[in-house]
Structures are given as C-alpha cells and as structure tokens.
Amino acid sequence: MPHILQDILIIFLASYATLDNQGITIMNYWPVTVGLFAGLIMGDLPTAMTIAGTFQLMSLGVAGLGGASVPDYGLATIVGIYLSARTGAGLGAAVAVGLPVGLLTIQLDVLIKIVNNFIAHKAQ
C-alpha cells in the first residue's frame, strides 16, 4: 500500500476513533481493537498486536470516574504502531513515544471541558 494512502487511513482512524469516543460510541475503542485496524492498515499485524496488547495492559483498571480525565490509550496505540511500522523501531520506542501522546490527551481533555463550559453558558 502506498505510504500516502497509509497516512490518510491512519489519520482517518485516529480522528474517527477520537470523535466516536466523545459521543455515542459505535466502535470499541480499546487499544487491541484500534491496534487491529492500525496493524491492517500499516501491514504489520504481529507487531501491531504486541504494541496494542502492551497499551491494553496499561489501560486495565483505569476509569474516568467523577469526570476525571484518563489517558487516551487508543490514540497512543495508533501513534506507537505508526512509528514502529514506519521506522522499524521496536516495542520500546513505540511505548516511549505513544505513552506521552496518550498522556497529552489528558490536558487536551481538560481544556475541552473548560471551553465547553463557556460555550454551554453562552448557549443558554
């Protein structure tokens, strides 16, 4: 598959999964599910499932109770698989890059909640 087509499909998968996770959830957003699709797109399913399984283990037991924000392990999985398939890096590099991306989504989630609060008050 051409690299540009892989890039477009990975961007579409990441954006769809993130938007789907914010509303009525149609797709299961666990790292192993997202990792399966990312692995099929990138053409390296065994490595993708190893990376997805690692992020799945990290996400077990993490829940956003009481409005708490949790890392986006699905997005971290997509970034890790993309990096590993594109550069040939191993599991360590995929986790080392994917996990900070997942943790960055905590801050973005808090920012979105703050902005939504102002928008909701203006809409009334």
PDB file of N, CA and C in Angstrom, residues 51-97:
ATOM      1  N   ILE A  51       2.175  -4.268  20.359  1.00  0.00           N
ATOM      2  CA  ILE A  51       2.100  -2.903  20.886  1.00  0.00           C
ATOM      3  C   ILE A  51       0.723  -2.646  21.484  1.00  0.00           C
ATOM      4  N   ALA A  52      -0.321  -3.075  20.788  1.00  0.00           N
ATOM      5  CA  ALA A  52      -1.684  -2.870  21.287  1.00  0.00           C
ATOM      6  C   ALA A  52      -1.910  -3.622  22.593  1.00  0.00           C
ATOM      7  N   GLY A  53      -1.376  -4.824  22.701  1.00  0.00           N
ATOM      8  CA  GLY A  53      -1.504  -5.580  23.943  1.00  0.00           C
ATOM      9  C   GLY A  53      -0.803  -4.908  25.104  1.00  0.00           C
ATOM     10  N   THR A  54       0.338  -4.286  24.836  1.00  0.00           N
ATOM     11  CA  THR A  54       1.055  -3.558  25.884  1.00  0.00           C
ATOM     12  C   THR A  54       0.240  -2.372  26.372  1.00  0.00           C
ATOM     13  N   PHE A  55      -0.324  -1.605  25.454  1.00  0.00           N
ATOM     14  CA  PHE A  55      -1.158  -0.468  25.861  1.00  0.00           C
ATOM     15  C   PHE A  55      -2.463  -0.931  26.505  1.00  0.00           C
ATOM     16  N   GLN A  56      -2.972  -2.085  26.074  1.00  0.00           N
ATOM     17  CA  GLN A  56      -4.180  -2.624  26.701  1.00  0.00           C
ATOM     18  C   GLN A  56      -3.912  -2.958  28.169  1.00  0.00           C
ATOM     19  N   LEU A  57      -2.765  -3.545  28.457  1.00  0.00           N
ATOM     20  CA  LEU A  57      -2.416  -3.850  29.844  1.00  0.00           C
ATOM     21  C   LEU A  57      -2.279  -2.581  30.674  1.00  0.00           C
ATOM     22  N   MET A  58      -1.764  -1.515  30.066  1.00  0.00           N
ATOM     23  CA  MET A  58      -1.651  -0.243  30.791  1.00  0.00           C
ATOM     24  C   MET A  58      -3.018   0.353  31.094  1.00  0.00           C
ATOM     25  N   SER A  59      -3.986   0.107  30.221  1.00  0.00           N
ATOM     26  CA  SER A  59      -5.291   0.749  30.384  1.00  0.00           C
ATOM     27  C   SER A  59      -6.236  -0.011  31.304  1.00  0.00           C
ATOM     28  N   LEU A  60      -5.910  -1.228  31.664  1.00  0.00           N
ATOM     29  CA  LEU A  60      -6.803  -2.012  32.518  1.00  0.00           C
ATOM     30  C   LEU A  60      -6.914  -1.369  33.892  1.00  0.00           C
ATOM     31  N   GLY A  61      -8.115  -1.214  34.351  1.00  0.00           N
ATOM     32  CA  GLY A  61      -8.340  -0.649  35.677  1.00  0.00           C
ATOM     33  C   GLY A  61      -8.363   0.861  35.720  1.00  0.00           C
ATOM     34  N   VAL A  62      -8.162   1.519  34.588  1.00  0.00           N
ATOM     35  CA  VAL A  62      -8.189   2.975  34.550  1.00  0.00           C
ATOM     36  C   VAL A  62      -9.580   3.404  34.101  1.00  0.00           C
ATOM     37  N   ALA A  63     -10.245   4.206  34.920  1.00  0.00           N
ATOM     38  CA  ALA A  63     -11.598   4.653  34.583  1.00  0.00           C
ATOM     39  C   ALA A  63     -11.738   6.124  34.931  1.00  0.00           C
ATOM     40  N   GLY A  64     -12.471   6.844  34.104  1.00  0.00           N
ATOM     41  CA  GLY A  64     -12.707   8.267  34.343  1.00  0.00           C
ATOM     42  C   GLY A  64     -13.919   8.469  35.233  1.00  0.00           C
ATOM     43  N   LEU A  65     -13.797   8.150  36.490  1.00  0.00           N
ATOM     44  CA  LEU A  65     -14.913   8.286  37.418  1.00  0.00           C
ATOM     45  C   LEU A  65     -15.011   9.722  37.918  1.00  0.00           C
ATOM     46  N   GLY A  66     -16.218  10.219  38.037  1.00  0.00           N
ATOM     47  CA  GLY A  66     -16.420  11.557  38.582  1.00  0.00           C
ATOM     48  C   GLY A  66     -15.902  12.665  37.694  1.00  0.00           C
ATOM     49  N   GLY A  67     -15.850  12.444  36.408  1.00  0.00           N
ATOM     50  CA  GLY A  67     -15.379  13.478  35.496  1.00  0.00           C
ATOM     51  C   GLY A  67     -13.867  13.547  35.375  1.00  0.00           C
ATOM     52  N   ALA A  68     -13.160  12.584  35.942  1.00  0.00           N
ATOM     53  CA  ALA A  68     -11.699  12.576  35.842  1.00  0.00           C
ATOM     54  C   ALA A  68     -11.276  12.245  34.415  1.00  0.00           C
ATOM     55  N   SER A  69     -10.168  12.796  34.006  1.00  0.00           N
ATOM     56  CA  SER A  69      -9.645  12.533  32.671  1.00  0.00           C
ATOM     57  C   SER A  69      -8.637  11.392  32.738  1.00  0.00           C
ATOM     58  N   VAL A  70      -8.680  10.534  31.756  1.00  0.00           N
ATOM     59  CA  VAL A  70      -7.755   9.404  31.689  1.00  0.00           C
ATOM     60  C   VAL A  70      -6.962   9.496  30.391  1.00  0.00           C
ATOM     61  N   PRO A  71      -5.780   8.890  30.353  1.00  0.00           N
ATOM     62  CA  PRO A  71      -5.005   8.902  29.107  1.00  0.00           C
ATOM     63  C   PRO A  71      -5.758   8.215  27.974  1.00  0.00           C
ATOM     64  N   ASP A  72      -5.526   8.675  26.789  1.00  0.00           N
ATOM     65  CA  ASP A  72      -6.156   8.108  25.600  1.00  0.00           C
ATOM     66  C   ASP A  72      -5.240   7.006  25.061  1.00  0.00           C
ATOM     67  N   TYR A  73      -5.407   5.806  25.594  1.00  0.00           N
ATOM     68  CA  TYR A  73      -4.540   4.703  25.201  1.00  0.00           C
ATOM     69  C   TYR A  73      -4.802   4.248  23.772  1.00  0.00           C
ATOM     70  N   GLY A  74      -5.993   4.479  23.251  1.00  0.00           N
ATOM     71  CA  GLY A  74      -6.266   4.141  21.857  1.00  0.00           C
ATOM     72  C   GLY A  74      -5.429   4.979  20.902  1.00  0.00           C
ATOM     73  N   LEU A  75      -5.369   6.278  21.154  1.00  0.00           N
ATOM     74  CA  LEU A  75      -4.544   7.158  20.325  1.00  0.00           C
ATOM     75  C   LEU A  75      -3.063   6.847  20.510  1.00  0.00           C
ATOM     76  N   ALA A  76      -2.669   6.532  21.737  1.00  0.00           N
ATOM     77  CA  ALA A  76      -1.280   6.145  21.995  1.00  0.00           C
ATOM     78  C   ALA A  76      -0.919   4.887  21.209  1.00  0.00           C
ATOM     79  N   THR A  77      -1.861   3.967  21.101  1.00  0.00           N
ATOM     80  CA  THR A  77      -1.636   2.743  20.334  1.00  0.00           C
ATOM     81  C   THR A  77      -1.442   3.051  18.854  1.00  0.00           C
ATOM     82  N   ILE A  78      -2.272   3.928  18.320  1.00  0.00           N
ATOM     83  CA  ILE A  78      -2.159   4.280  16.901  1.00  0.00           C
ATOM     84  C   ILE A  78      -0.813   4.941  16.617  1.00  0.00           C
ATOM     85  N   VAL A  79      -0.407   5.867  17.474  1.00  0.00           N
ATOM     86  CA  VAL A  79       0.876   6.556  17.280  1.00  0.00           C
ATOM     87  C   VAL A  79       2.035   5.569  17.399  1.00  0.00           C
ATOM     88  N   GLY A  80       1.975   4.688  18.387  1.00  0.00           N
ATOM     89  CA  GLY A  80       3.044   3.708  18.570  1.00  0.00           C
ATOM     90  C   GLY A  80       3.164   2.748  17.402  1.00  0.00           C
ATOM     91  N   ILE A  81       2.040   2.277  16.897  1.00  0.00           N
ATOM     92  CA  ILE A  81       2.061   1.352  15.759  1.00  0.00           C
ATOM     93  C   ILE A  81       2.563   2.058  14.506  1.00  0.00           C
ATOM     94  N   TYR A  82       2.124   3.284  14.297  1.00  0.00           N
ATOM     95  CA  TYR A  82       2.580   4.038  13.127  1.00  0.00           C
ATOM     96  C   TYR A  82       4.095   4.233  13.171  1.00  0.00           C
ATOM     97  N   LEU A  83       4.601   4.628  14.334  1.00  0.00           N
ATOM     98  CA  LEU A  83       6.045   4.844  14.476  1.00  0.00           C
ATOM     99  C   LEU A  83       6.813   3.545  14.255  1.00  0.00           C
ATOM    100  N   SER A  84       6.339   2.477  14.843  1.00  0.00           N
ATOM    101  CA  SER A  84       7.038   1.202  14.733  1.00  0.00           C
ATOM    102  C   SER A  84       7.044   0.677  13.302  1.00  0.00           C
ATOM    103  N   ALA A  85       5.917   0.765  12.631  1.00  0.00           N
ATOM    104  CA  ALA A  85       5.845   0.259  11.259  1.00  0.00           C
ATOM    105  C   ALA A  85       6.613   1.139  10.285  1.00  0.00           C
ATOM    106  N   ARG A  86       6.597   2.439  10.508  1.00  0.00           N
ATOM    107  CA  ARG A  86       7.238   3.359   9.569  1.00  0.00           C
ATOM    108  C   ARG A  86       8.763   3.374   9.729  1.00  0.00           C
ATOM    109  N   THR A  87       9.252   3.293  10.974  1.00  0.00           N
ATOM    110  CA  THR A  87      10.695   3.403  11.202  1.00  0.00           C
ATOM    111  C   THR A  87      11.364   2.068  11.473  1.00  0.00           C
ATOM    112  N   GLY A  88      10.577   1.032  11.756  1.00  0.00           N
ATOM    113  CA  GLY A  88      11.169  -0.253  12.098  1.00  0.00           C
ATOM    114  C   GLY A  88      11.603  -0.337  13.549  1.00  0.00           C
ATOM    115  N   ALA A  89      11.215   0.648  14.349  1.00  0.00           N
ATOM    116  CA  ALA A  89      11.562   0.645  15.770  1.00  0.00           C
ATOM    117  C   ALA A  89      10.779  -0.456  16.479  1.00  0.00           C
ATOM    118  N   GLY A  90      11.244  -0.836  17.631  1.00  0.00           N
ATOM    119  CA  GLY A  90      10.616  -1.920  18.365  1.00  0.00           C
ATOM    120  C   GLY A  90       9.548  -1.454  19.327  1.00  0.00           C
ATOM    121  N   LEU A  91       9.196  -2.360  20.225  1.00  0.00           N
ATOM    122  CA  LEU A  91       8.156  -2.110  21.208  1.00  0.00           C
ATOM    123  C   LEU A  91       8.536  -0.976  22.155  1.00  0.00           C
ATOM    124  N   GLY A  92       9.792  -0.926  22.559  1.00  0.00           N
ATOM    125  CA  GLY A  92      10.234   0.114  23.492  1.00  0.00           C
ATOM    126  C   GLY A  92      10.060   1.515  22.938  1.00  0.00           C
ATOM    127  N   ALA A  93      10.419   1.705  21.681  1.00  0.00           N
ATOM    128  CA  ALA A  93      10.267   3.026  21.064  1.00  0.00           C
ATOM    129  C   ALA A  93       8.798   3.372  20.867  1.00  0.00           C
ATOM    130  N   ALA A  94       7.986   2.379  20.534  1.00  0.00           N
ATOM    131  CA  ALA A  94       6.555   2.632  20.340  1.00  0.00           C
ATOM    132  C   ALA A  94       5.902   3.078  21.638  1.00  0.00           C
ATOM    133  N   VAL A  95       6.258   2.439  22.745  1.00  0.00           N
ATOM    134  CA  VAL A  95       5.702   2.827  24.043  1.00  0.00           C
ATOM    135  C   VAL A  95       6.279   4.161  24.490  1.00  0.00           C
ATOM    136  N   ALA A  96       7.570   4.382  24.225  1.00  0.00           N
ATOM    137  CA  ALA A  96       8.216   5.626  24.651  1.00  0.00           C
ATOM    138  C   ALA A  96       7.638   6.844  23.943  1.00  0.00           C
ATOM    139  N   VAL A  97       7.137   6.694  22.739  1.00  0.00           N
ATOM    140  CA  VAL A  97       6.537   7.815  22.017  1.00  0.00           C
ATOM    141  C   VAL A  97       5.022   7.839  22.191  1.00  0.00           C
TER     142      VAL A  97
END
